Coordinates of N, CA and C in Angstrom, one line a residue:
M1 N -0.8 -24.5 -34.6 CA -0.6 -24.7 -33.2 C -1.3 -23.8 -32.2
N2 N -2.2 -24.5 -30.9 CA -2.9 -23.9 -30.1 C -2.3 -23.8 -29.4
I3 N -2.0 -22.7 -28.7 CA -1.7 -21.9 -27.6 C -1.7 -22.4 -26.7
S4 N -3.1 -22.0 -26.4 CA -3.8 -22.4 -25.2 C -3.1 -23.4 -24.4
A5 N -2.8 -25.0 -24.9 CA -1.3 -25.8 -24.7 C -0.9 -25.6 -23.5
F6 N -0.1 -24.3 -23.9 CA 1.1 -24.2 -23.3 C 0.6 -23.5 -21.6
F7 N -0.7 -23.1 -21.2 CA -1.2 -22.5 -20.1 C -2.3 -23.3 -19.6
N8 N -2.4 -23.2 -18.0 CA -3.3 -23.6 -17.5 C -4.6 -22.5 -17.0
K9 N -5.5 -22.7 -16.6 CA -6.6 -22.0 -16.8 C -6.6 -20.4 -15.8
D10 N -5.6 -20.0 -15.5 CA -5.4 -18.9 -15.3 C -4.3 -18.1 -15.9
G11 N -4.0 -18.7 -17.1 CA -3.1 -17.7 -17.6 C -1.4 -18.2 -17.3
T12 N -1.4 -19.1 -16.6 CA 0.2 -19.4 -16.5 C 0.9 -20.8 -16.8
L13 N 2.1 -20.3 -17.6 CA 2.4 -21.3 -18.4 C 3.6 -22.4 -17.5
G14 N 4.0 -22.0 -16.2 CA 5.2 -22.5 -15.4 C 5.2 -21.6 -14.2
Q15 N 5.5 -22.1 -12.8 CA 5.2 -21.4 -11.4 C 7.4 -21.8 -11.0
G16 N 7.6 -21.4 -10.4 CA 8.8 -22.2 -9.7 C 8.7 -21.4 -8.2
E17 N 9.8 -21.6 -7.6 CA 10.0 -21.0 -6.3 C 9.8 -19.6 -6.4
R18 N 10.3 -18.9 -7.6 CA 10.9 -16.9 -6.9 C 9.7 -16.1 -8.5
T19 N 9.4 -17.1 -9.4 CA 9.2 -17.1 -10.4 C 7.9 -17.5 -11.0
A20 N 6.6 -16.8 -12.0 CA 6.1 -17.4 -12.5 C 6.1 -16.8 -14.3
L21 N 5.4 -17.6 -14.9 CA 5.7 -17.1 -16.4 C 4.2 -17.0 -16.7
K22 N 3.3 -15.9 -17.3 CA 1.6 -15.6 -17.2 C 2.0 -15.2 -19.0
R23 N 0.7 -15.5 -19.7 CA 0.2 -14.7 -20.9 C 0.4 -13.4 -20.6
I24 N 1.0 -12.7 -21.9 CA 1.1 -11.3 -21.5 C -0.5 -10.8 -22.1
D25 N -1.1 -9.8 -21.2 CA -2.9 -9.4 -21.7 C -2.9 -8.0 -21.2
D26 N -3.4 -7.4 -20.9 CA -3.8 -6.2 -20.9 C -3.6 -5.6 -19.6
K27 N -3.4 -6.7 -18.2 CA -2.9 -6.3 -17.2 C -1.4 -6.3 -17.0
Y28 N -0.6 -6.4 -18.1 CA 0.9 -6.5 -18.0 C 1.2 -5.6 -19.3
K29 N 0.3 -5.3 -20.1 CA 0.4 -4.3 -21.5 C 1.5 -3.2 -21.3
Q30 N 0.4 -2.3 -20.4 CA 1.6 -1.2 -19.9 C 3.3 -1.2 -19.5
A31 N 3.2 -2.4 -18.6 CA 4.4 -2.7 -18.1 C 5.5 -3.3 -19.6
Y32 N 5.0 -4.4 -19.6 CA 5.6 -4.8 -21.2 C 6.2 -3.7 -21.6
L33 N 5.2 -3.1 -22.4 CA 5.9 -1.5 -23.4 C 6.6 -0.7 -22.7
E34 N 6.4 -0.7 -21.7 CA 7.5 0.4 -21.1 C 8.7 -0.2 -20.9
Y35 N 9.0 -1.1 -20.5 CA 10.2 -1.8 -20.4 C 10.7 -2.2 -21.9
R36 N 10.0 -3.1 -22.4 CA 10.5 -3.4 -23.8 C 11.1 -2.3 -24.9
T37 N 10.9 -1.2 -24.3 CA 11.7 0.2 -25.1 C 12.1 1.0 -24.4
H38 N 12.7 0.9 -22.8 CA 13.5 1.2 -22.4 C 14.5 2.2 -22.5
D39 N 15.2 1.7 -23.6 CA 16.4 2.4 -23.6 C 16.4 3.1 -25.5
W40 N 14.9 3.1 -26.0 CA 14.9 3.6 -26.7 C 15.4 4.9 -27.0
D41 N 15.7 5.3 -26.3 CA 15.4 7.2 -26.3 C 15.1 7.7 -27.8
I42 N 16.4 7.6 -28.8 CA 16.4 8.4 -29.9 C 15.1 8.5 -30.5
L43 N 14.4 7.1 -30.5 CA 13.2 6.7 -31.0 C 12.2 7.4 -30.4
K44 N 12.3 7.8 -29.3 CA 11.4 8.3 -28.4 C 11.3 10.3 -28.9
K45 N 11.9 10.5 -28.9 CA 11.7 12.1 -29.6 C 11.1 12.3 -30.7
D46 N 10.3 11.1 -32.0 CA 9.7 11.7 -32.6 C 8.5 10.7 -32.4
I47 N 7.5 11.2 -31.8 CA 6.2 10.9 -31.5 C 5.4 10.0 -31.7
K48 N 4.9 10.4 -33.5 CA 4.3 9.5 -34.1 C 5.4 8.2 -34.6
I49 N 6.8 8.4 -34.6 CA 7.6 7.4 -34.8 C 7.2 6.2 -33.4
W50 N 7.1 7.5 -32.2 CA 7.0 6.4 -31.1 C 5.7 5.9 -31.2
E51 N 4.6 6.2 -31.2 CA 3.6 5.9 -31.0 C 3.4 4.6 -32.0
F52 N 3.7 4.5 -33.3 CA 3.9 3.6 -34.1 C 4.4 2.6 -33.6
I53 N 5.9 2.6 -33.0 CA 6.6 1.9 -32.6 C 6.0 0.8 -31.2
Q54 N 5.0 1.5 -30.6 CA 4.2 1.0 -29.2 C 3.2 0.3 -29.9
D55 N 2.5 0.9 -30.9 CA 1.2 0.2 -31.6 C 1.9 -1.4 -32.3
D56 N 3.1 -1.0 -32.9 CA 3.4 -2.0 -33.7 C 3.8 -3.3 -32.8
L57 N 4.5 -3.2 -31.5 CA 5.0 -3.5 -30.2 C 3.8 -4.5 -30.1
W58 N 3.0 -3.7 -29.7 CA 1.6 -4.5 -29.5 C 0.6 -5.3 -30.1
S59 N 0.8 -4.8 -31.2 CA -0.1 -5.7 -31.9 C 0.6 -7.4 -32.0
Y60 N 1.7 -6.8 -32.0 CA 2.8 -8.6 -32.2 C 2.3 -9.4 -30.7
V61 N 1.7 -8.8 -29.6 CA 1.7 -9.5 -28.5 C 0.3 -9.8 -28.3
D62 N -0.3 -9.0 -28.9 CA -2.3 -8.9 -28.6 C -2.3 -9.9 -29.4
V63 N -1.9 -10.4 -30.6 CA -2.9 -11.1 -31.3 C -2.6 -12.7 -30.9
Q64 N -1.2 -13.2 -30.1 CA -0.8 -14.4 -29.6 C -1.5 -15.4 -30.7
D65 N -0.7 -15.4 -32.1 CA -0.5 -16.1 -32.9 C -0.2 -17.6 -32.8
S66 N -0.3 -18.4 -33.4 CA -0.2 -19.7 -33.4 C 1.5 -20.3 -33.5
N67 N 2.4 -18.9 -33.8 CA 3.8 -19.3 -33.8 C 4.6 -18.5 -32.8
V68 N 4.5 -17.9 -31.7 CA 5.1 -17.2 -31.1 C 3.6 -17.0 -29.9
L69 N 4.7 -17.4 -28.8 CA 4.1 -17.0 -27.1 C 4.5 -15.6 -26.7
Y70 N 4.5 -15.0 -26.1 CA 4.9 -13.8 -25.6 C 4.3 -13.8 -23.7
L71 N 5.3 -13.9 -23.2 CA 5.1 -14.3 -21.5 C 5.5 -13.0 -20.8
A72 N 5.2 -12.5 -19.3 CA 5.6 -11.7 -18.7 C 6.2 -13.0 -17.6
I73 N 7.0 -12.1 -17.2 CA 7.6 -12.7 -16.1 C 7.4 -11.7 -14.7
V74 N 6.4 -12.8 -13.7 CA 6.3 -12.2 -12.7 C 6.8 -13.1 -11.4
D75 N 7.1 -11.8 -10.4 CA 7.6 -12.3 -9.3 C 6.4 -13.3 -8.5
N76 N 6.9 -13.4 -7.0 CA 5.7 -14.0 -6.2 C 4.2 -13.0 -5.7
K77 N 4.6 -11.5 -5.9 CA 3.4 -11.2 -5.2 C 3.1 -10.5 -7.2
G78 N 2.9 -11.4 -8.2 CA 2.7 -10.9 -9.5 C 2.9 -9.7 -9.9
S79 N 4.1 -9.4 -9.7 CA 5.0 -7.7 -10.2 C 5.6 -8.2 -11.7
F80 N 5.4 -7.3 -12.2 CA 5.9 -7.7 -13.8 C 7.4 -7.6 -13.2
I81 N 8.2 -8.3 -14.1 CA 9.5 -8.0 -13.6 C 11.0 -8.7 -15.1
G82 N 9.9 -8.5 -16.0 CA 10.2 -8.8 -17.4 C 9.2 -9.4 -18.2
Y83 N 10.1 -9.9 -19.4 CA 9.6 -10.8 -20.0 C 9.8 -11.9 -21.2
A84 N 9.2 -12.9 -21.8 CA 10.0 -13.6 -21.9 C 8.9 -14.3 -23.4
T85 N 9.8 -14.8 -24.5 CA 9.3 -15.8 -25.7 C 9.6 -17.0 -26.0
I86 N 8.4 -17.6 -26.8 CA 9.1 -18.5 -26.9 C 8.2 -18.4 -28.6
D87 N 9.8 -18.5 -29.4 CA 9.1 -18.1 -31.0 C 9.4 -19.3 -31.8
H88 N 8.9 -18.9 -33.2 CA 8.8 -20.4 -34.0 C 8.1 -21.9 -33.6
L89 N 7.3 -21.9 -33.1 CA 6.9 -23.1 -32.3 C 6.3 -24.0 -33.5
D90 N 6.0 -23.8 -34.4 CA 6.0 -24.4 -35.7 C 7.2 -24.9 -36.3
S91 N 8.7 -25.0 -35.5 CA 9.8 -25.0 -36.8 C 10.3 -26.3 -36.1
D92 N 11.1 -27.0 -36.4 CA 11.9 -27.8 -35.8 C 13.0 -27.6 -34.6
L93 N 12.7 -26.2 -34.7 CA 13.8 -25.3 -33.7 C 13.5 -24.4 -32.9
P94 N 12.4 -24.1 -32.0 CA 12.1 -23.1 -31.9 C 12.7 -22.0 -30.6
S95 N 12.7 -21.2 -30.8 CA 13.8 -20.1 -29.8 C 13.2 -19.6 -28.8
I96 N 13.4 -19.3 -27.4 CA 13.5 -19.0 -26.3 C 14.2 -17.4 -26.1
G97 N 13.4 -16.4 -25.7 CA 14.2 -15.3 -25.0 C 13.9 -14.6 -23.8
L98 N 14.6 -14.0 -23.1 CA 13.9 -13.3 -22.2 C 15.1 -12.0 -21.8
E99 N 13.8 -11.0 -20.6 CA 14.8 -9.9 -21.0 C 14.1 -9.7 -19.0
L100 N 15.0 -9.9 -18.0 CA 14.6 -9.2 -16.6 C 15.2 -7.6 -16.3
K101 N 14.3 -7.1 -15.9 CA 14.6 -5.6 -15.3 C 15.9 -5.6 -14.4
R102 N 16.7 -4.5 -14.8 CA 17.8 -5.2 -13.8 C 17.8 -4.9 -12.2
E103 N 17.2 -4.4 -11.7 CA 17.4 -5.0 -10.0 C 16.3 -6.3 -9.7
Y104 N 16.1 -7.1 -11.0 CA 15.6 -9.1 -10.4 C 16.7 -9.7 -11.1
R105 N 17.6 -9.0 -11.7 CA 19.0 -10.2 -12.5 C 20.2 -10.2 -10.9
R106 N 20.6 -11.5 -11.4 CA 21.7 -12.0 -10.6 C 21.0 -13.1 -9.3
Q107 N 19.4 -13.2 -9.0 CA 18.8 -13.4 -8.1 C 18.1 -14.7 -8.0
G108 N 18.4 -15.3 -9.6 CA 18.0 -16.4 -9.8 C 16.2 -16.4 -10.3
H109 N 16.0 -15.3 -10.9 CA 14.8 -15.3 -11.7 C 15.6 -15.4 -13.0
G110 N 16.5 -15.5 -13.8 CA 16.9 -15.4 -15.4 C 16.9 -17.4 -15.2
K111 N 17.6 -18.1 -14.5 CA 17.6 -19.3 -14.6 C 16.1 -20.3 -14.3
E112 N 15.7 -19.5 -13.4 CA 14.2 -20.3 -13.5 C 13.4 -20.3 -14.4
T113 N 13.5 -18.9 -15.0 CA 12.7 -18.6 -16.1 C 13.0 -19.3 -17.4
V114 N 14.4 -19.5 -17.7 CA 14.8 -20.5 -18.3 C 14.2 -21.7 -18.3
D115 N 14.8 -22.4 -17.0 CA 13.9 -23.8 -16.6 C 12.8 -24.4 -17.0
L116 N 11.8 -23.3 -17.0 CA 10.3 -23.2 -17.1 C 10.4 -23.0 -18.7
L117 N 10.8 -22.3 -19.5 CA 10.8 -22.2 -20.8 C 11.3 -23.8 -21.5
L118 N 11.9 -24.1 -21.3 CA 12.7 -25.2 -21.7 C 11.9 -26.4 -21.1
E119 N 11.0 -26.6 -20.4 CA 9.8 -27.6 -19.5 C 8.8 -27.2 -20.6
A120 N 8.5 -26.0 -21.2 CA 7.8 -25.7 -21.8 C 7.5 -26.8 -23.2
C121 N 9.0 -26.0 -23.8 CA 9.3 -26.5 -25.1 C 9.3 -28.0 -25.0
S122 N 9.8 -29.3 -23.7 CA 9.5 -30.4 -24.0 C 8.3 -30.8 -23.6
R123 N 7.6 -30.1 -22.8 CA 6.0 -30.9 -22.8 C 5.3 -30.9 -23.7
V124 N 4.9 -29.1 -24.1 CA 4.4 -29.3 -25.0 C 4.7 -29.6 -26.8
L125 N 5.9 -28.9 -26.9 CA 6.6 -29.1 -28.4 C 7.3 -30.5 -28.6
N126 N 7.3 -31.0 -27.3 CA 8.7 -32.4 -27.2 C 9.8 -31.9 -28.2
K127 N 10.4 -30.9 -28.2 CA 11.5 -30.5 -28.2 C 12.6 -30.1 -27.2
D128 N 14.1 -31.0 -27.4 CA 14.7 -30.8 -26.4 C 16.0 -29.6 -27.1
E129 N 16.0 -28.9 -27.8 CA 17.2 -28.3 -28.5 C 16.0 -26.6 -28.8
V130 N 16.4 -25.6 -28.7 CA 16.2 -24.4 -28.5 C 17.1 -23.5 -29.3
I131 N 16.9 -22.2 -30.2 CA 17.4 -21.3 -30.4 C 17.6 -20.4 -29.6
V132 N 18.4 -19.5 -28.9 CA 18.4 -18.3 -28.0 C 19.5 -17.3 -28.9
R133 N 19.3 -16.1 -28.4 CA 19.4 -15.0 -29.3 C 19.8 -14.1 -27.6
I134 N 21.6 -13.8 -28.1 CA 21.6 -12.8 -26.6 C 22.5 -11.4 -27.1
N135 N 22.2 -10.8 -26.9 CA 22.9 -9.4 -27.6 C 24.1 -9.5 -26.7
S136 N 25.9 -9.1 -27.9 CA 26.7 -10.0 -27.7 C 27.9 -9.0 -26.7
D137 N 26.8 -7.7 -26.0 CA 27.2 -7.2 -24.7 C 26.9 -7.5 -23.7
N138 N 25.7 -8.7 -23.4 CA 25.0 -8.5 -22.8 C 25.8 -10.1 -21.3
N139 N 26.5 -9.6 -20.6 CA 27.5 -10.5 -19.9 C 26.3 -11.5 -19.2
A140 N 25.8 -10.8 -18.7 CA 24.9 -11.5 -17.3 C 24.2 -12.6 -18.1
S141 N 23.7 -12.4 -19.4 CA 23.0 -13.3 -20.1 C 23.7 -14.5 -20.4
L142 N 24.7 -13.9 -21.3 CA 26.1 -14.8 -21.8 C 26.6 -15.8 -20.6
A143 N 26.8 -15.4 -19.2 CA 26.8 -16.0 -18.2 C 25.6 -17.3 -17.5
L144 N 24.7 -16.5 -17.9 CA 23.2 -17.8 -17.1 C 23.3 -18.6 -18.4
F145 N 23.3 -18.4 -19.4 CA 22.8 -19.4 -20.6 C 24.5 -20.6 -20.5
S146 N 25.9 -20.0 -20.3 CA 26.8 -21.0 -19.9 C 26.6 -22.0 -19.2
Q147 N 25.6 -22.0 -18.4 CA 25.2 -22.9 -17.2 C 24.9 -24.4 -17.9
Y148 N 24.3 -24.0 -19.2 CA 23.2 -25.4 -20.2 C 24.2 -25.7 -21.3
D149 N 24.2 -26.8 -21.7 CA 24.9 -27.0 -23.1 C 24.3 -26.2 -24.3
I150 N 25.5 -25.2 -24.5 CA 25.1 -24.1 -25.6 C 26.2 -23.9 -26.5
K151 N 25.5 -24.1 -27.9 CA 26.8 -24.3 -28.8 C 26.5 -22.5 -30.2
E152 N 27.2 -21.8 -29.9 CA 27.1 -20.2 -31.0 C 27.0 -20.8 -32.2
I153 N 26.0 -20.5 -33.0 CA 25.6 -21.1 -34.6 C 25.6 -19.7 -35.5
G154 N 25.8 -18.7 -35.0 CA 25.4 -17.5 -35.8 C 25.8 -15.7 -35.1
R155 N 25.6 -15.0 -36.1 CA 25.0 -13.4 -35.7 C 24.1 -13.0 -36.7
E156 N 23.4 -11.9 -35.9 CA 22.3 -11.1 -36.7 C 22.5 -9.3 -35.8
D157 N 22.1 -8.4 -36.7 CA 21.8 -7.4 -36.3 C 21.0 -7.3 -35.2
S158 N 21.2 -6.1 -34.2 CA 20.4 -5.9 -33.0 C 18.8 -6.0 -33.4
E159 N 17.8 -6.1 -32.6 CA 16.4 -5.4 -32.5 C 16.5 -4.1 -33.1
Y160 N 17.4 -3.5 -32.2 CA 17.3 -1.7 -32.8 C 17.5 -1.3 -33.9
I161 N 18.7 -1.6 -34.4 CA 19.5 -1.8 -35.9 C 18.2 -2.2 -36.9
Q162 N 17.5 -3.2 -36.7 CA 16.5 -4.1 -37.2 C 15.4 -2.8 -37.4
A163 N 14.8 -2.2 -35.8 CA 14.0 -1.1 -36.4 C 14.4 -0.2 -36.7
L164 N 15.8 0.6 -37.0 CA 15.5 1.4 -37.3 C 16.0 1.4 -39.0
D165 N 16.5 0.3 -39.7 CA 16.5 0.0 -40.9 C 15.1 0.3 -41.5
F166 N 14.1 -0.4 -40.7 CA 12.7 -0.6 -41.2 C 12.1 0.8 -40.9
L167 N 12.6 2.0 -40.4 CA 12.1 3.5 -39.9 C 12.7 3.9 -41.2
N168 N 13.8 3.8 -41.5 CA 14.3 4.3 -42.4 C 14.2 4.2 -44.0
K169 N 13.8 3.1 -44.3 CA 13.5 2.5 -45.4 C 12.5 3.7 -46.5
G170 N 13.2 3.8 -47.5 CA 12.4 4.9 -48.3 C 12.7 6.6 -47.9
K171 N 13.8 6.9 -46.8 CA 14.0 7.8 -46.9 C 15.7 8.7 -47.7
L172 N 15.4 10.0 -47.6 CA 16.4 10.3 -48.2 C 17.7 9.8 -46.9
E173 N 18.7 10.2 -47.5 CA 19.8 10.0 -46.9 C 19.9 11.0 -45.3
S174 N 19.4 12.2 -45.6 CA 19.3 13.2 -44.8 C 18.5 13.3 -43.7
E175 N 17.3 12.4 -43.9 CA 16.3 12.1 -43.5 C 16.7 11.1 -42.1
K176 N 17.4 9.8 -42.9 CA 17.3 9.1 -41.9 C 18.0 8.8 -40.0
I177 N 17.6 8.4 -39.2 CA 17.6 8.2 -38.1 C 19.5 7.7 -37.7
A178 N 20.3 7.9 -37.4 CA 21.6 7.4 -37.0 C 21.4 6.7 -36.0
A179 N 22.1 5.7 -36.2 CA 22.3 4.5 -34.9 C 23.9 5.1 -33.6
P180 N 22.9 5.0 -32.7 CA 24.2 5.5 -31.9 C 25.4 4.6 -32.0
K181 N 26.6 5.4 -31.2 CA 27.8 4.7 -31.5 C 27.8 3.0 -31.3
E182 N 27.5 2.8 -29.6 CA 27.0 1.6 -29.4 C 26.7 0.6 -30.2
Y183 N 25.7 1.0 -31.3 CA 25.0 -0.1 -32.4 C 25.9 0.1 -34.1
S184 N 26.9 1.2 -34.1 CA 27.4 1.2 -35.7 C 28.8 0.2 -35.2
E185 N 29.6 0.0 -36.7 CA 29.9 -0.7 -36.9 C 31.0 -1.4 -35.7
N186 N 31.0 -3.0 -35.6 CA 31.6 -3.4 -34.4 C 31.1 -3.3 -33.3
G187 N 30.1 -2.8 -33.2 CA 29.3 -2.4 -32.3 C 27.8 -3.8 -31.7
R188 N 27.0 -3.4 -31.0 CA 26.3 -4.4 -30.6 C 25.4 -5.2 -31.5
Y189 N 25.5 -6.3 -31.5 CA 24.8 -7.3 -32.2 C 24.5 -8.5 -31.4
I190 N 23.5 -9.5 -32.4 CA 22.9 -10.7 -31.3 C 23.9 -12.1 -32.0
K191 N 24.3 -12.4 -30.5 CA 24.5 -14.0 -31.1 C 23.7 -15.0 -31.1
R192 N 23.8 -15.6 -31.8 CA 22.8 -16.8 -31.4 C 23.2 -17.8 -31.4
F193 N 22.6 -19.2 -30.5 CA 23.0 -20.5 -29.8 C 22.1 -20.9 -30.2
L194 N 22.4 -22.8 -30.2 CA 21.6 -23.9 -29.9 C 21.4 -24.4 -28.6
L195 N 20.6 -24.4 -28.0 CA 20.6 -24.8 -26.7 C 20.1 -25.9 -26.7
R196 N 20.9 -27.3 -26.2 CA 20.4 -28.2 -25.7 C 20.0 -28.5 -23.7
A197 N 18.5 -29.0 -24.2 CA 17.6 -28.9 -23.1 C 18.3 -30.3 -22.1

């Protein structure tokens, strides 16, 4: 799929009253990387691991391949306030996701972002169903998406645990990075939902 079909000439996917979705580019790179990893303190302790993670995260965004969109959520002043994705563009069920900075939550930015993402999926992909992945302890997102026609369809490990599993591959048990308590057994995980526009 040609992802340029999603954007107008200035790189905007959609514009609401208070929120716009823009293609992530160098202008938003540092803000994206800082926010995307703001709570990964345990991984920041090892500079080599930390540089690898940042390079790896940016390589996915920088490529902007034909199967995923990475978007900056910006306010009316153009300030970065979060990020969003539309993934699996070539599948029958694309997925959407978003994360807002804490100080911009519960102000309508999340709902407006979801509406813009759903409109883009409908307009460009002709899809009226998408997958949404929400952290099990993210009550604000769970409340946001409860405003839509949504149904839980599965669960998976958190992205943090997935990153730790990748980094721990092939290491001796004594060398492995342990997951913080909130991610251990019966802790934080991702709920998967089917959302109908």
